[in-house]
Amino acid sequence: MGGFMGHFLVGIGFVLIGLWQSMNIICSFARDPWNFKTRSWFAVNAFKGKLRYMELYAIMGGSLLFMASELFILREKHHPLDDDLTIPLKNLKYFEHSTMTLFLFLYALLARLLDAGDQDGGDEGGILPNGLAHLMGALAFSQELLLFHLHSTEHVGVEGHYHWLLQLVILVCVLCMLMELSWPRSFLVVFVRTLAITFQGVWLIQLGFLFVPFFAPKGCELTEGPHGRMVVCDSDDAIIRAKALATLQFSWYLAALVSSALLALAYVIRHYATARKYHTIDAVVEECGKQKKVHEQMLSSY
C-alpha cells in the first residue's frame, strides 16, 4: 500500500463503501424512523439474484486483488519470500497490509453466507445469531488498528503523525460496530460508523498525497529509507509545522464531511420522509385537544 497510488485506490474503496452505506441508512431512517434497524451492509435492490450483493462482492474482490498485488503481482520475484521460505524484513509490511485486507474479506464472506434473502440486506436470518456480521466487522477493524499501531515500519515523524490520526478513525469504526450489537436500532451509532468509514478513506487519500514530492510539507522532502520512501524534515520547526498542518487538515476534512452528511440528512428527511411520522409539538397538542373535545361530547351525550 506504500506510495500514492496504493493509498489512493484503497482510500477510494473506503469512500465509496462509506458513502453507499451513509446514503442507505439515511434513506432507511427517513422512510421509517420508528422501525429503523442497523445493518452492516446494504443490498442493491435495483438488481435481483446475486447482483444484489454487489457491496459484499466489491469488498471481497477488492480485498483479493489488493492481497495479490501486495504479495505477488508487484514483487520483483513475484513472491514475497526469500529462497529459504522466510519472510524478509522489507516484505513484512506487505504481509501486514494483506492481513488487514484478509479480515475485510472474511467479514464480507461471512455477511454473504449469513444472508437469508432479506431484500434490504443485513445479517439476519438462518440459525446463526443476529449481529455476527457486525462482530466480524469489529474484528476486521480491530485487526487493522492493531497492525497499524504495531506496524513493522515504525512510522515516525510526519508520516507517523498521519498514521496516528488514521488510527483514531479506525478506533471509532471498532467502537461503533460493537455498540451496534447492543443498540441495533440506534441511528446515531450507525450514522457515525458510516461517516468514520468514509473519513478513513478520505484520510488514506490524503496520506497518499504525502508521498507525492510536490505536496511534501514545507521544509520536508521524500527520501529513500530502509523501508521505502519516507518524509524527512530539515529541522524540528519544520516537523512541528508539518504535524500541525496535518492535524488542521484532519479537522477541516472532518468538518466538511460532517457538515455534508448533516445537510444530506436534513434534505432527505425534509423532502422524502412520510409526513405523518413527523409531527410538530403544536400539531400534537392541537390533535390532543380535538380528541379531548370529542370524548367530552361523547360523555355529555350519555
PDB file of C-alpha atoms in Angstrom, residues 36-289:
ATOM      1  CA  PHE A  36     -35.123   1.615  11.849  1.00  0.00           C
ATOM      2  CA  LYS A  37     -32.577  -1.147  12.424  1.00  0.00           C
ATOM      3  CA  THR A  38     -28.846  -1.028  11.856  1.00  0.00           C
ATOM      4  CA  ARG A  39     -27.221  -3.159   9.166  1.00  0.00           C
ATOM      5  CA  SER A  40     -23.601  -3.949   8.426  1.00  0.00           C
ATOM      6  CA  TRP A  41     -24.155  -3.864   4.649  1.00  0.00           C
ATOM      7  CA  PHE A  42     -26.874  -2.991   2.141  1.00  0.00           C
ATOM      8  CA  ALA A  43     -28.214  -4.824  -0.858  1.00  0.00           C
ATOM      9  CA  VAL A  44     -28.554  -3.214  -4.275  1.00  0.00           C
ATOM     10  CA  ASN A  45     -32.304  -3.595  -4.630  1.00  0.00           C
ATOM     11  CA  ALA A  46     -32.239  -2.453  -8.251  1.00  0.00           C
ATOM     12  CA  PHE A  47     -30.808  -5.880  -9.096  1.00  0.00           C
ATOM     13  CA  LYS A  48     -32.136  -9.358  -8.494  1.00  0.00           C
ATOM     14  CA  GLY A  49     -30.368 -12.544  -7.534  1.00  0.00           C
ATOM     15  CA  LYS A  50     -26.667 -12.479  -6.783  1.00  0.00           C
ATOM     16  CA  LEU A  51     -26.178  -8.957  -8.154  1.00  0.00           C
ATOM     17  CA  ARG A  52     -27.908  -7.550  -5.080  1.00  0.00           C
ATOM     18  CA  TYR A  53     -24.791  -8.497  -3.112  1.00  0.00           C
ATOM     19  CA  MET A  54     -22.584  -6.105  -5.088  1.00  0.00           C
ATOM     20  CA  GLU A  55     -21.333  -4.331  -1.955  1.00  0.00           C
ATOM     21  CA  LEU A  56     -20.053  -7.568  -0.459  1.00  0.00           C
ATOM     22  CA  TYR A  57     -18.661  -8.799  -3.775  1.00  0.00           C
ATOM     23  CA  ALA A  58     -16.855  -5.474  -4.224  1.00  0.00           C
ATOM     24  CA  ILE A  59     -15.237  -5.848  -0.794  1.00  0.00           C
ATOM     25  CA  MET A  60     -14.222  -9.449  -1.474  1.00  0.00           C
ATOM     26  CA  GLY A  61     -12.962  -8.746  -4.988  1.00  0.00           C
ATOM     27  CA  GLY A  62     -11.065  -5.636  -3.950  1.00  0.00           C
ATOM     28  CA  SER A  63      -9.528  -7.483  -0.997  1.00  0.00           C
ATOM     29  CA  LEU A  64      -8.320 -10.382  -3.154  1.00  0.00           C
ATOM     30  CA  LEU A  65      -6.889  -8.024  -5.774  1.00  0.00           C
ATOM     31  CA  PHE A  66      -5.114  -5.989  -3.094  1.00  0.00           C
ATOM     32  CA  MET A  67      -3.599  -9.071  -1.434  1.00  0.00           C
ATOM     33  CA  ALA A  68      -2.458 -10.413  -4.805  1.00  0.00           C
ATOM     34  CA  SER A  69      -0.805  -7.125  -5.740  1.00  0.00           C
ATOM     35  CA  GLU A  70       0.895  -6.760  -2.354  1.00  0.00           C
ATOM     36  CA  LEU A  71       2.254 -10.303  -2.177  1.00  0.00           C
ATOM     37  CA  PHE A  72       2.730 -11.409  -5.794  1.00  0.00           C
ATOM     38  CA  ILE A  73       1.950  -9.077  -8.688  1.00  0.00           C
ATOM     39  CA  LEU A  74       4.166  -6.148  -7.660  1.00  0.00           C
ATOM     40  CA  ARG A  75       7.026  -8.227  -6.285  1.00  0.00           C
ATOM     41  CA  GLU A  76      10.334  -8.421  -8.146  1.00  0.00           C
ATOM     42  CA  LYS A  77      10.445 -12.226  -7.840  1.00  0.00           C
ATOM     43  CA  HIS A  78       6.639 -12.465  -7.993  1.00  0.00           C
ATOM     44  CA  HIS A  79       6.555 -13.921  -4.496  1.00  0.00           C
ATOM     45  CA  PRO A  80       7.249 -12.296  -1.100  1.00  0.00           C
ATOM     46  CA  LEU A  81       9.511 -14.963   0.426  1.00  0.00           C
ATOM     47  CA  ASP A  82      13.265 -15.461   0.497  1.00  0.00           C
ATOM     48  CA  ASP A  83      14.885 -18.508  -1.031  1.00  0.00           C
ATOM     49  CA  ASP A  84      14.758 -20.256   2.368  1.00  0.00           C
ATOM     50  CA  LEU A  85      10.971 -19.562   2.537  1.00  0.00           C
ATOM     51  CA  THR A  86      11.287 -16.993   5.327  1.00  0.00           C
ATOM     52  CA  ILE A  87       9.758 -13.520   5.231  1.00  0.00           C
ATOM     53  CA  PRO A  88      12.412 -10.830   4.682  1.00  0.00           C
ATOM     54  CA  LEU A  89      12.228  -7.698   6.790  1.00  0.00           C
ATOM     55  CA  LYS A  90      11.456  -5.454   3.816  1.00  0.00           C
ATOM     56  CA  ASN A  91       8.367  -7.548   2.962  1.00  0.00           C
ATOM     57  CA  LEU A  92       6.827  -7.672   6.424  1.00  0.00           C
ATOM     58  CA  LYS A  93       4.755  -4.572   5.724  1.00  0.00           C
ATOM     59  CA  TYR A  94       3.181  -6.264   2.708  1.00  0.00           C
ATOM     60  CA  PHE A  95       2.109  -9.212   4.844  1.00  0.00           C
ATOM     61  CA  GLU A  96       0.688  -6.788   7.419  1.00  0.00           C
ATOM     62  CA  HIS A  97      -1.287  -4.888   4.788  1.00  0.00           C
ATOM     63  CA  SER A  98      -2.558  -8.146   3.315  1.00  0.00           C
ATOM     64  CA  THR A  99      -3.612  -9.431   6.745  1.00  0.00           C
ATOM     65  CA  MET A 100      -5.706  -6.297   7.304  1.00  0.00           C
ATOM     66  CA  THR A 101      -7.399  -6.917   3.972  1.00  0.00           C
ATOM     67  CA  LEU A 102      -7.842 -10.632   4.716  1.00  0.00           C
ATOM     68  CA  PHE A 103     -10.096  -9.828   7.656  1.00  0.00           C
ATOM     69  CA  LEU A 104     -12.189  -7.485   5.497  1.00  0.00           C
ATOM     70  CA  PHE A 105     -12.563 -10.340   3.009  1.00  0.00           C
ATOM     71  CA  LEU A 106     -13.633 -12.714   5.790  1.00  0.00           C
ATOM     72  CA  TYR A 107     -16.174 -10.176   7.039  1.00  0.00           C
ATOM     73  CA  ALA A 108     -17.745  -9.793   3.580  1.00  0.00           C
ATOM     74  CA  LEU A 109     -17.741 -13.556   3.020  1.00  0.00           C
ATOM     75  CA  LEU A 110     -19.433 -14.201   6.370  1.00  0.00           C
ATOM     76  CA  ALA A 111     -22.028 -11.494   5.748  1.00  0.00           C
ATOM     77  CA  ARG A 112     -22.820 -13.062   2.377  1.00  0.00           C
ATOM     78  CA  LEU A 113     -23.203 -16.540   3.884  1.00  0.00           C
ATOM     79  CA  LEU A 114     -25.401 -15.225   6.701  1.00  0.00           C
ATOM     80  CA  ASP A 115     -27.879 -13.551   4.388  1.00  0.00           C
ATOM     81  CA  ALA A 116     -31.142 -15.440   4.128  1.00  0.00           C
ATOM     82  CA  GLY A 117     -32.750 -13.434   1.357  1.00  0.00           C
ATOM     83  CA  ASP A 118     -33.752 -10.293   3.280  1.00  0.00           C
ATOM     84  CA  GLN A 119     -34.389  -7.784   0.493  1.00  0.00           C
ATOM     85  CA  ASP A 120     -32.933  -4.906   2.488  1.00  0.00           C
ATOM     86  CA  GLY A 121     -29.674  -6.687   3.145  1.00  0.00           C
ATOM     87  CA  GLY A 122     -28.264  -7.473   6.538  1.00  0.00           C
ATOM     88  CA  ASP A 123     -27.072 -10.297   8.708  1.00  0.00           C
ATOM     89  CA  GLU A 124     -30.453 -11.548   9.840  1.00  0.00           C
ATOM     90  CA  GLY A 125     -31.836 -14.954   9.086  1.00  0.00           C
ATOM     91  CA  GLY A 126     -30.660 -18.505   9.377  1.00  0.00           C
ATOM     92  CA  ILE A 127     -29.890 -20.359  12.565  1.00  0.00           C
ATOM     93  CA  LEU A 128     -26.836 -18.275  13.445  1.00  0.00           C
ATOM     94  CA  PRO A 129     -27.232 -15.397  15.931  1.00  0.00           C
ATOM     95  CA  ASN A 130     -28.004 -11.888  14.702  1.00  0.00           C
ATOM     96  CA  GLY A 131     -25.130  -9.431  14.867  1.00  0.00           C
ATOM     97  CA  LEU A 132     -22.494 -11.946  13.830  1.00  0.00           C
ATOM     98  CA  ALA A 133     -21.577  -9.874  10.776  1.00  0.00           C
ATOM     99  CA  HIS A 134     -21.203  -6.799  12.993  1.00  0.00           C
ATOM    100  CA  LEU A 135     -18.931  -8.768  15.308  1.00  0.00           C
ATOM    101  CA  MET A 136     -16.791  -9.870  12.361  1.00  0.00           C
ATOM    102  CA  GLY A 137     -16.684  -6.291  11.119  1.00  0.00           C
ATOM    103  CA  ALA A 138     -15.491  -5.123  14.535  1.00  0.00           C
ATOM    104  CA  LEU A 139     -12.814  -7.822  14.455  1.00  0.00           C
ATOM    105  CA  ALA A 140     -11.676  -6.697  10.993  1.00  0.00           C
ATOM    106  CA  PHE A 141     -11.321  -3.077  12.098  1.00  0.00           C
ATOM    107  CA  SER A 142      -9.625  -4.217  15.336  1.00  0.00           C
ATOM    108  CA  GLN A 143      -7.001  -6.112  13.343  1.00  0.00           C
ATOM    109  CA  GLU A 144      -6.475  -3.087  11.120  1.00  0.00           C
ATOM    110  CA  LEU A 145      -5.964  -0.926  14.207  1.00  0.00           C
ATOM    111  CA  LEU A 146      -3.576  -3.438  15.797  1.00  0.00           C
ATOM    112  CA  LEU A 147      -1.436  -3.878  12.686  1.00  0.00           C
ATOM    113  CA  PHE A 148      -1.202  -0.130  12.057  1.00  0.00           C
ATOM    114  CA  HIS A 149      -0.327   0.507  15.697  1.00  0.00           C
ATOM    115  CA  LEU A 150       2.387  -2.178  15.733  1.00  0.00           C
ATOM    116  CA  HIS A 151       3.499  -1.655  12.137  1.00  0.00           C
ATOM    117  CA  SER A 152       6.904  -3.125  11.350  1.00  0.00           C
ATOM    118  CA  THR A 153       7.974   0.028   9.503  1.00  0.00           C
ATOM    119  CA  GLU A 154       7.598   2.063  12.714  1.00  0.00           C
ATOM    120  CA  HIS A 155       6.225   5.229  11.144  1.00  0.00           C
ATOM    121  CA  VAL A 156       7.857   8.243  12.790  1.00  0.00           C
ATOM    122  CA  GLY A 157       7.846  11.988  12.316  1.00  0.00           C
ATOM    123  CA  VAL A 158       5.267  13.484   9.971  1.00  0.00           C
ATOM    124  CA  GLU A 159       4.296  10.141   8.470  1.00  0.00           C
ATOM    125  CA  GLY A 160       3.822   8.697  11.943  1.00  0.00           C
ATOM    126  CA  HIS A 161       1.518  11.586  12.856  1.00  0.00           C
ATOM    127  CA  TYR A 162      -0.651  10.906   9.809  1.00  0.00           C
ATOM    128  CA  HIS A 163      -0.891   7.223  10.764  1.00  0.00           C
ATOM    129  CA  TRP A 164      -1.686   8.087  14.388  1.00  0.00           C
ATOM    130  CA  LEU A 165      -4.640  10.220  13.253  1.00  0.00           C
ATOM    131  CA  LEU A 166      -5.752   7.358  10.992  1.00  0.00           C
ATOM    132  CA  GLN A 167      -5.797   5.026  13.991  1.00  0.00           C
ATOM    133  CA  LEU A 168      -8.266   7.347  15.746  1.00  0.00           C
ATOM    134  CA  VAL A 169     -10.710   6.953  12.871  1.00  0.00           C
ATOM    135  CA  ILE A 170     -10.293   3.171  12.844  1.00  0.00           C
ATOM    136  CA  LEU A 171     -10.939   3.096  16.598  1.00  0.00           C
ATOM    137  CA  VAL A 172     -14.262   4.875  16.037  1.00  0.00           C
ATOM    138  CA  CYS A 173     -15.207   2.180  13.499  1.00  0.00           C
ATOM    139  CA  VAL A 174     -14.415  -0.542  16.033  1.00  0.00           C
ATOM    140  CA  LEU A 175     -16.406   1.091  18.832  1.00  0.00           C
ATOM    141  CA  CYS A 176     -19.428   1.783  16.637  1.00  0.00           C
ATOM    142  CA  MET A 177     -19.512  -1.783  15.322  1.00  0.00           C
ATOM    143  CA  LEU A 178     -19.514  -3.083  18.907  1.00  0.00           C
ATOM    144  CA  MET A 179     -22.102  -0.540  20.066  1.00  0.00           C
ATOM    145  CA  GLU A 180     -24.438  -1.606  17.266  1.00  0.00           C
ATOM    146  CA  LEU A 181     -24.576  -5.058  18.846  1.00  0.00           C
ATOM    147  CA  SER A 182     -26.154  -3.531  21.978  1.00  0.00           C
ATOM    148  CA  TRP A 183     -28.155  -0.773  20.272  1.00  0.00           C
ATOM    149  CA  PRO A 184     -29.222  -2.205  16.894  1.00  0.00           C
ATOM    150  CA  ARG A 185     -31.919   0.458  16.470  1.00  0.00           C
ATOM    151  CA  SER A 186     -29.703   3.462  17.173  1.00  0.00           C
ATOM    152  CA  PHE A 187     -29.482   5.612  14.052  1.00  0.00           C
ATOM    153  CA  LEU A 188     -26.795   7.836  15.544  1.00  0.00           C
ATOM    154  CA  VAL A 189     -24.374   4.959  16.149  1.00  0.00           C
ATOM    155  CA  VAL A 190     -24.599   3.573  12.619  1.00  0.00           C
ATOM    156  CA  PHE A 191     -24.541   7.129  11.214  1.00  0.00           C
ATOM    157  CA  VAL A 192     -21.234   7.802  12.949  1.00  0.00           C
ATOM    158  CA  ARG A 193     -19.876   4.432  11.789  1.00  0.00           C
ATOM    159  CA  THR A 194     -20.606   5.103   8.121  1.00  0.00           C
ATOM    160  CA  LEU A 195     -19.049   8.562   8.425  1.00  0.00           C
ATOM    161  CA  ALA A 196     -15.965   7.020  10.037  1.00  0.00           C
ATOM    162  CA  ILE A 197     -15.617   4.518   7.168  1.00  0.00           C
ATOM    163  CA  THR A 198     -15.885   7.365   4.645  1.00  0.00           C
ATOM    164  CA  PHE A 199     -13.437   9.514   6.589  1.00  0.00           C
ATOM    165  CA  GLN A 200     -10.972   6.639   6.785  1.00  0.00           C
ATOM    166  CA  GLY A 201     -10.932   6.602   3.002  1.00  0.00           C
ATOM    167  CA  VAL A 202     -10.560  10.371   2.791  1.00  0.00           C
ATOM    168  CA  TRP A 203      -7.594  10.304   5.161  1.00  0.00           C
ATOM    169  CA  LEU A 204      -5.925   7.435   3.291  1.00  0.00           C
ATOM    170  CA  ILE A 205      -6.145   9.514   0.113  1.00  0.00           C
ATOM    171  CA  GLN A 206      -4.610  12.465   1.944  1.00  0.00           C
ATOM    172  CA  LEU A 207      -1.893  10.174   3.289  1.00  0.00           C
ATOM    173  CA  GLY A 208      -1.158   9.124  -0.281  1.00  0.00           C
ATOM    174  CA  PHE A 209      -0.545  12.742  -1.296  1.00  0.00           C
ATOM    175  CA  LEU A 210       2.125  12.871   1.397  1.00  0.00           C
ATOM    176  CA  PHE A 211       4.238  10.631  -0.877  1.00  0.00           C
ATOM    177  CA  VAL A 212       3.970  12.999  -3.850  1.00  0.00           C
ATOM    178  CA  PRO A 213       7.051  15.299  -3.905  1.00  0.00           C
ATOM    179  CA  PHE A 214       5.000  18.321  -4.974  1.00  0.00           C
ATOM    180  CA  PHE A 215       2.765  18.028  -1.878  1.00  0.00           C
ATOM    181  CA  ALA A 216       5.579  17.485   0.638  1.00  0.00           C
ATOM    182  CA  PRO A 217       5.287  19.900   3.597  1.00  0.00           C
ATOM    183  CA  LYS A 218       7.495  22.976   3.591  1.00  0.00           C
ATOM    184  CA  GLY A 219      10.969  22.143   4.856  1.00  0.00           C
ATOM    185  CA  CYS A 220      10.459  18.413   4.226  1.00  0.00           C
ATOM    186  CA  GLU A 221      11.255  16.103   1.344  1.00  0.00           C
ATOM    187  CA  LEU A 222      10.875  12.492   0.256  1.00  0.00           C
ATOM    188  CA  THR A 223      13.917  10.262   0.599  1.00  0.00           C
ATOM    189  CA  GLU A 224      14.572   6.567   0.230  1.00  0.00           C
ATOM    190  CA  GLY A 225      14.709   4.850   3.618  1.00  0.00           C
ATOM    191  CA  PRO A 226      15.300   1.253   4.685  1.00  0.00           C
ATOM    192  CA  HIS A 227      11.575   0.501   4.300  1.00  0.00           C
ATOM    193  CA  GLY A 228      10.856   2.581   1.207  1.00  0.00           C
ATOM    194  CA  ARG A 229      10.153   6.258   0.611  1.00  0.00           C
ATOM    195  CA  MET A 230       9.738   8.367   3.729  1.00  0.00           C
ATOM    196  CA  VAL A 231       9.287  12.032   4.635  1.00  0.00           C
ATOM    197  CA  VAL A 232      12.315  13.707   6.211  1.00  0.00           C
ATOM    198  CA  CYS A 233      12.246  17.296   7.505  1.00  0.00           C
ATOM    199  CA  ASP A 234      15.170  19.716   7.712  1.00  0.00           C
ATOM    200  CA  SER A 235      14.571  20.897  11.273  1.00  0.00           C
ATOM    201  CA  ASP A 236      12.448  20.452  14.371  1.00  0.00           C
ATOM    202  CA  ASP A 237      10.452  23.555  13.431  1.00  0.00           C
ATOM    203  CA  ALA A 238       9.614  22.004  10.054  1.00  0.00           C
ATOM    204  CA  ILE A 239       8.439  18.825  11.778  1.00  0.00           C
ATOM    205  CA  ILE A 240       6.240  20.785  14.213  1.00  0.00           C
ATOM    206  CA  ARG A 241       4.753  22.799  11.340  1.00  0.00           C
ATOM    207  CA  ALA A 242       4.083  19.701   9.231  1.00  0.00           C
ATOM    208  CA  LYS A 243       2.376  17.878  12.123  1.00  0.00           C
ATOM    209  CA  ALA A 244       0.253  20.913  12.970  1.00  0.00           C
ATOM    210  CA  LEU A 245      -0.846  21.219   9.343  1.00  0.00           C
ATOM    211  CA  ALA A 246      -1.754  17.519   9.305  1.00  0.00           C
ATOM    212  CA  THR A 247      -3.946  17.997  12.389  1.00  0.00           C
ATOM    213  CA  LEU A 248      -5.600  21.038  10.798  1.00  0.00           C
ATOM    214  CA  GLN A 249      -6.254  19.088   7.598  1.00  0.00           C
ATOM    215  CA  PHE A 250      -7.760  16.285   9.667  1.00  0.00           C
ATOM    216  CA  SER A 251     -10.098  18.737  11.409  1.00  0.00           C
ATOM    217  CA  TRP A 252     -11.058  20.529   8.189  1.00  0.00           C
ATOM    218  CA  TYR A 253     -11.867  17.303   6.358  1.00  0.00           C
ATOM    219  CA  LEU A 254     -13.889  16.111   9.341  1.00  0.00           C
ATOM    220  CA  ALA A 255     -15.845  19.375   9.473  1.00  0.00           C
ATOM    221  CA  ALA A 256     -16.585  19.194   5.735  1.00  0.00           C
ATOM    222  CA  LEU A 257     -17.689  15.556   5.933  1.00  0.00           C
ATOM    223  CA  VAL A 258     -19.938  16.035   8.969  1.00  0.00           C
ATOM    224  CA  SER A 259     -21.497  19.190   7.517  1.00  0.00           C
ATOM    225  CA  SER A 260     -22.210  17.464   4.209  1.00  0.00           C
ATOM    226  CA  ALA A 261     -23.722  14.434   5.959  1.00  0.00           C
ATOM    227  CA  LEU A 262     -25.974  16.561   8.173  1.00  0.00           C
ATOM    228  CA  LEU A 263     -27.160  18.586   5.172  1.00  0.00           C
ATOM    229  CA  ALA A 264     -27.918  15.367   3.297  1.00  0.00           C
ATOM    230  CA  LEU A 265     -29.812  14.017   6.313  1.00  0.00           C
ATOM    231  CA  ALA A 266     -31.865  17.202   6.659  1.00  0.00           C
ATOM    232  CA  TYR A 267     -32.622  17.242   2.928  1.00  0.00           C
ATOM    233  CA  VAL A 268     -33.779  13.635   2.801  1.00  0.00           C
ATOM    234  CA  ILE A 269     -35.959  13.936   5.910  1.00  0.00           C
ATOM    235  CA  ARG A 270     -37.453  17.211   4.672  1.00  0.00           C
ATOM    236  CA  HIS A 271     -38.319  16.038   1.167  1.00  0.00           C
ATOM    237  CA  TYR A 272     -38.775  12.266   1.341  1.00  0.00           C
ATOM    238  CA  ALA A 273     -39.879  11.301   4.836  1.00  0.00           C
ATOM    239  CA  THR A 274     -43.515  10.335   5.332  1.00  0.00           C
ATOM    240  CA  ALA A 275     -45.214  13.479   6.596  1.00  0.00           C
ATOM    241  CA  ARG A 276     -47.406  11.764   9.166  1.00  0.00           C
ATOM    242  CA  LYS A 277     -44.366  10.450  11.004  1.00  0.00           C
ATOM    243  CA  TYR A 278     -43.000  13.902  11.748  1.00  0.00           C
ATOM    244  CA  HIS A 279     -45.455  15.981  13.802  1.00  0.00           C
ATOM    245  CA  THR A 280     -44.545  19.291  15.390  1.00  0.00           C
ATOM    246  CA  ILE A 281     -45.325  19.782  19.057  1.00  0.00           C
ATOM    247  CA  ASP A 282     -48.040  22.321  18.220  1.00  0.00           C
ATOM    248  CA  ALA A 283     -49.703  19.823  15.867  1.00  0.00           C
ATOM    249  CA  VAL A 284     -49.648  17.128  18.531  1.00  0.00           C
ATOM    250  CA  VAL A 285     -51.172  19.497  21.130  1.00  0.00           C
ATOM    251  CA  GLU A 286     -53.855  20.560  18.674  1.00  0.00           C
ATOM    252  CA  GLU A 287     -54.712  16.951  17.833  1.00  0.00           C
ATOM    253  CA  CYS A 288     -54.923  16.046  21.534  1.00  0.00           C
ATOM    254  CA  GLY A 289     -57.255  18.999  22.092  1.00  0.00           C
TER     255      GLY A 289
END
